Amino acid sequence: LIAPFLSLVEAVGQYVGQDLAKLVVDDVFCNRRLMKAVQVQTLIIHGEDDKLIGPAQGQQLCELCTSDNKLFVCPGGMGHNADLLSEPDFLIRPMLRFFALPDYSFQELRVPAEAFNKRLCPLYHGLVELTKHDRPLLK
């Protein structure tokens, strides 16, 4: 996760206070609640200089994560919309340090089967699949 927030209410609440935020926005995108169910390895990167969403929210999400294999990284000099590839400490080094990548480790990389199921993608459309090979539409 890159620069995550606990919930939309808490993100807005940084600026207007939690009570007013609850009146203005719904409690959607409640990562605070969802993170308690995460059991896979999780890397959270939140820039120290993030002025939009405070890095404390990323730290709290990491603490809420139930995974045995998790890491919170807070690079100095990184803001909310930083170019992640501009500095190796923003993404590349934490990723190489945390994940067992095939070129740097002999651990087997496990990718769940669901990751390859296009139908689970919110942008999936069957019609696009029918036309992707430049053939006429067939039923």
PDB file of C-alpha atoms in Angstrom:
ATOM      1  CA  LEU A   1       0.000   0.000   0.000  1.00  0.00           C
ATOM      2  CA  ILE A   2       1.266   3.468  -0.835  1.00  0.00           C
ATOM      3  CA  ALA A   3       0.166   6.450   1.324  1.00  0.00           C
ATOM      4  CA  PRO A   4      -2.984   4.728   2.648  1.00  0.00           C
ATOM      5  CA  PHE A   5      -5.598   6.239   4.945  1.00  0.00           C
ATOM      6  CA  LEU A   6      -7.550   4.669   7.810  1.00  0.00           C
ATOM      7  CA  SER A   7     -10.927   5.749   6.419  1.00  0.00           C
ATOM      8  CA  LEU A   8     -12.307   8.579   4.359  1.00  0.00           C
ATOM      9  CA  VAL A   9     -13.780  10.099   7.519  1.00  0.00           C
ATOM     10  CA  GLU A  10     -10.380  10.082   9.232  1.00  0.00           C
ATOM     11  CA  ALA A  11      -8.616  11.463   6.155  1.00  0.00           C
ATOM     12  CA  VAL A  12     -11.064  14.377   5.896  1.00  0.00           C
ATOM     13  CA  GLY A  13     -11.096  14.692   9.679  1.00  0.00           C
ATOM     14  CA  GLN A  14      -7.422  15.722   9.648  1.00  0.00           C
ATOM     15  CA  TYR A  15      -8.569  19.016   8.157  1.00  0.00           C
ATOM     16  CA  VAL A  16     -12.051  19.667   9.530  1.00  0.00           C
ATOM     17  CA  GLY A  17     -12.166  17.560  12.702  1.00  0.00           C
ATOM     18  CA  GLN A  18     -13.662  14.085  13.097  1.00  0.00           C
ATOM     19  CA  ASP A  19     -17.128  15.251  14.163  1.00  0.00           C
ATOM     20  CA  LEU A  20     -17.630  17.473  11.129  1.00  0.00           C
ATOM     21  CA  ALA A  21     -16.056  14.868   8.830  1.00  0.00           C
ATOM     22  CA  LYS A  22     -18.672  12.320   9.941  1.00  0.00           C
ATOM     23  CA  LEU A  23     -21.387  14.753   8.870  1.00  0.00           C
ATOM     24  CA  VAL A  24     -19.773  15.589   5.515  1.00  0.00           C
ATOM     25  CA  VAL A  25     -18.629  12.164   4.223  1.00  0.00           C
ATOM     26  CA  ASP A  26     -19.853   8.613   4.642  1.00  0.00           C
ATOM     27  CA  ASP A  27     -17.695   6.038   6.358  1.00  0.00           C
ATOM     28  CA  VAL A  28     -16.644   4.467   3.062  1.00  0.00           C
ATOM     29  CA  PHE A  29     -13.233   3.061   2.245  1.00  0.00           C
ATOM     30  CA  CYS A  30     -12.829   2.028   5.873  1.00  0.00           C
ATOM     31  CA  ASN A  31      -9.361   0.513   5.639  1.00  0.00           C
ATOM     32  CA  ARG A  32      -9.197   0.466   9.441  1.00  0.00           C
ATOM     33  CA  ARG A  33     -11.870  -2.250   9.486  1.00  0.00           C
ATOM     34  CA  LEU A  34     -10.628  -4.114   6.405  1.00  0.00           C
ATOM     35  CA  MET A  35      -6.993  -4.259   7.506  1.00  0.00           C
ATOM     36  CA  LYS A  36      -7.899  -6.463  10.469  1.00  0.00           C
ATOM     37  CA  ALA A  37      -8.720  -9.264   8.010  1.00  0.00           C
ATOM     38  CA  VAL A  38      -5.504  -9.026   5.962  1.00  0.00           C
ATOM     39  CA  GLN A  39      -3.374 -12.116   6.499  1.00  0.00           C
ATOM     40  CA  VAL A  40      -0.989 -11.939   3.527  1.00  0.00           C
ATOM     41  CA  GLN A  41       2.406 -10.274   3.562  1.00  0.00           C
ATOM     42  CA  THR A  42       1.888  -6.534   3.480  1.00  0.00           C
ATOM     43  CA  LEU A  43       4.234  -3.667   2.683  1.00  0.00           C
ATOM     44  CA  ILE A  44       3.020  -0.183   3.591  1.00  0.00           C
ATOM     45  CA  ILE A  45       5.000   2.808   2.329  1.00  0.00           C
ATOM     46  CA  HIS A  46       3.990   6.236   3.562  1.00  0.00           C
ATOM     47  CA  GLY A  47       6.170   9.281   2.943  1.00  0.00           C
ATOM     48  CA  GLU A  48       7.372  11.241   5.942  1.00  0.00           C
ATOM     49  CA  ASP A  49       6.597  14.483   4.091  1.00  0.00           C
ATOM     50  CA  ASP A  50       3.032  13.514   3.081  1.00  0.00           C
ATOM     51  CA  LYS A  51       0.943  16.619   3.761  1.00  0.00           C
ATOM     52  CA  LEU A  52      -2.325  15.164   2.381  1.00  0.00           C
ATOM     53  CA  ILE A  53      -2.616  12.011   4.514  1.00  0.00           C
ATOM     54  CA  GLY A  54      -0.432  11.960   7.611  1.00  0.00           C
ATOM     55  CA  PRO A  55       2.012   9.036   7.798  1.00  0.00           C
ATOM     56  CA  ALA A  56       0.572   8.110  11.200  1.00  0.00           C
ATOM     57  CA  GLN A  57      -2.425   6.664   9.341  1.00  0.00           C
ATOM     58  CA  GLY A  58      -0.158   4.294   7.420  1.00  0.00           C
ATOM     59  CA  GLN A  59       1.612   3.301  10.647  1.00  0.00           C
ATOM     60  CA  GLN A  60      -1.722   2.587  12.350  1.00  0.00           C
ATOM     61  CA  LEU A  61      -2.859   0.450   9.418  1.00  0.00           C
ATOM     62  CA  CYS A  62       0.317  -1.586   9.700  1.00  0.00           C
ATOM     63  CA  GLU A  63      -0.338  -2.116  13.401  1.00  0.00           C
ATOM     64  CA  LEU A  64      -3.907  -3.251  12.634  1.00  0.00           C
ATOM     65  CA  CYS A  65      -2.750  -5.746   9.994  1.00  0.00           C
ATOM     66  CA  THR A  66      -2.944  -9.312  11.319  1.00  0.00           C
ATOM     67  CA  SER A  67      -0.281 -10.679   8.957  1.00  0.00           C
ATOM     68  CA  ASP A  68       2.828 -12.168  10.514  1.00  0.00           C
ATOM     69  CA  ASN A  69       4.850 -10.701   7.664  1.00  0.00           C
ATOM     70  CA  LYS A  70       4.340  -6.936   7.438  1.00  0.00           C
ATOM     71  CA  LEU A  71       6.541  -3.878   7.137  1.00  0.00           C
ATOM     72  CA  PHE A  72       5.941  -0.143   7.456  1.00  0.00           C
ATOM     73  CA  VAL A  73       8.413   2.148   5.687  1.00  0.00           C
ATOM     74  CA  CYS A  74       8.351   5.947   6.044  1.00  0.00           C
ATOM     75  CA  PRO A  75      10.960   7.451   3.663  1.00  0.00           C
ATOM     76  CA  GLY A  76      12.101  10.989   4.378  1.00  0.00           C
ATOM     77  CA  GLY A  77      11.623  13.463   1.541  1.00  0.00           C
ATOM     78  CA  MET A  78       8.654  11.534   0.120  1.00  0.00           C
ATOM     79  CA  GLY A  79       5.344  13.389  -0.210  1.00  0.00           C
ATOM     80  CA  HIS A  80       1.878  12.100  -1.086  1.00  0.00           C
ATOM     81  CA  ASN A  81       2.230  12.313  -4.874  1.00  0.00           C
ATOM     82  CA  ALA A  82       5.962  11.625  -5.061  1.00  0.00           C
ATOM     83  CA  ASP A  83       7.404   9.875  -8.090  1.00  0.00           C
ATOM     84  CA  LEU A  84       8.083   6.462  -6.536  1.00  0.00           C
ATOM     85  CA  LEU A  85      10.878   5.712  -8.977  1.00  0.00           C
ATOM     86  CA  SER A  86      12.710   9.010  -8.482  1.00  0.00           C
ATOM     87  CA  GLU A  87      14.454   7.784  -5.323  1.00  0.00           C
ATOM     88  CA  PRO A  88      15.412   4.146  -4.657  1.00  0.00           C
ATOM     89  CA  ASP A  89      14.404   4.502  -0.987  1.00  0.00           C
ATOM     90  CA  PHE A  90      10.794   5.341  -1.914  1.00  0.00           C
ATOM     91  CA  LEU A  91       9.842   1.984  -3.452  1.00  0.00           C
ATOM     92  CA  ILE A  92      12.675  -0.077  -4.924  1.00  0.00           C
ATOM     93  CA  ARG A  93      14.762  -0.714  -1.794  1.00  0.00           C
ATOM     94  CA  PRO A  94      11.777  -1.437   0.485  1.00  0.00           C
ATOM     95  CA  MET A  95      10.349  -3.789  -2.128  1.00  0.00           C
ATOM     96  CA  LEU A  96      13.624  -5.664  -2.605  1.00  0.00           C
ATOM     97  CA  ARG A  97      14.088  -5.861   1.168  1.00  0.00           C
ATOM     98  CA  PHE A  98      10.588  -7.156   1.844  1.00  0.00           C
ATOM     99  CA  PHE A  99       9.444  -9.342  -1.041  1.00  0.00           C
ATOM    100  CA  ALA A 100      11.051 -12.585  -2.129  1.00  0.00           C
ATOM    101  CA  LEU A 101      11.582 -11.609  -5.755  1.00  0.00           C
ATOM    102  CA  PRO A 102      12.769 -14.413  -8.065  1.00  0.00           C
ATOM    103  CA  ASP A 103      16.003 -12.664  -9.115  1.00  0.00           C
ATOM    104  CA  TYR A 104      17.004 -11.978  -5.505  1.00  0.00           C
ATOM    105  CA  SER A 105      15.678 -14.980  -3.609  1.00  0.00           C
ATOM    106  CA  PHE A 106      15.212 -18.695  -3.936  1.00  0.00           C
ATOM    107  CA  GLN A 107      11.844 -18.663  -2.201  1.00  0.00           C
ATOM    108  CA  GLU A 108       8.931 -19.649  -4.406  1.00  0.00           C
ATOM    109  CA  LEU A 109       6.746 -16.686  -5.342  1.00  0.00           C
ATOM    110  CA  ARG A 110       3.092 -17.541  -4.585  1.00  0.00           C
ATOM    111  CA  VAL A 111       0.420 -15.735  -6.563  1.00  0.00           C
ATOM    112  CA  PRO A 112      -3.195 -16.651  -5.746  1.00  0.00           C
ATOM    113  CA  ALA A 113      -5.245 -18.000  -8.653  1.00  0.00           C
ATOM    114  CA  GLU A 114      -7.748 -15.156  -8.203  1.00  0.00           C
ATOM    115  CA  ALA A 115      -5.074 -12.703  -9.364  1.00  0.00           C
ATOM    116  CA  PHE A 116      -5.369 -14.181 -12.875  1.00  0.00           C
ATOM    117  CA  ASN A 117      -9.170 -14.202 -13.056  1.00  0.00           C
ATOM    118  CA  LYS A 118     -10.075 -11.229 -15.269  1.00  0.00           C
ATOM    119  CA  ARG A 119     -13.740 -11.524 -14.329  1.00  0.00           C
ATOM    120  CA  LEU A 120     -12.918 -10.351 -10.793  1.00  0.00           C
ATOM    121  CA  CYS A 121     -11.568  -7.043 -12.117  1.00  0.00           C
ATOM    122  CA  PRO A 122     -14.096  -4.197 -11.778  1.00  0.00           C
ATOM    123  CA  LEU A 123     -13.116  -3.002 -15.263  1.00  0.00           C
ATOM    124  CA  TYR A 124     -13.687  -6.408 -16.901  1.00  0.00           C
ATOM    125  CA  HIS A 125     -16.166  -6.431 -19.736  1.00  0.00           C
ATOM    126  CA  GLY A 126     -16.914  -9.569 -21.718  1.00  0.00           C
ATOM    127  CA  LEU A 127     -17.475  -7.601 -24.908  1.00  0.00           C
ATOM    128  CA  VAL A 128     -13.903  -6.332 -24.801  1.00  0.00           C
ATOM    129  CA  GLU A 129     -12.647  -9.908 -24.496  1.00  0.00           C
ATOM    130  CA  LEU A 130     -14.580 -10.866 -27.626  1.00  0.00           C
ATOM    131  CA  THR A 131     -12.947  -8.096 -29.672  1.00  0.00           C
ATOM    132  CA  LYS A 132      -9.398  -8.104 -28.363  1.00  0.00           C
ATOM    133  CA  HIS A 133      -7.999 -10.265 -31.176  1.00  0.00           C
ATOM    134  CA  ASP A 134      -9.315  -7.996 -33.956  1.00  0.00           C
ATOM    135  CA  ARG A 135     -11.900 -10.561 -34.966  1.00  0.00           C
ATOM    136  CA  PRO A 136     -15.571  -9.977 -35.646  1.00  0.00           C
ATOM    137  CA  LEU A 137     -17.870 -10.373 -32.667  1.00  0.00           C
ATOM    138  CA  LEU A 138     -19.028 -13.963 -32.282  1.00  0.00           C
ATOM    139  CA  LYS A 139     -21.578 -15.337 -29.868  1.00  0.00           C
TER     140      LYS A 139
END
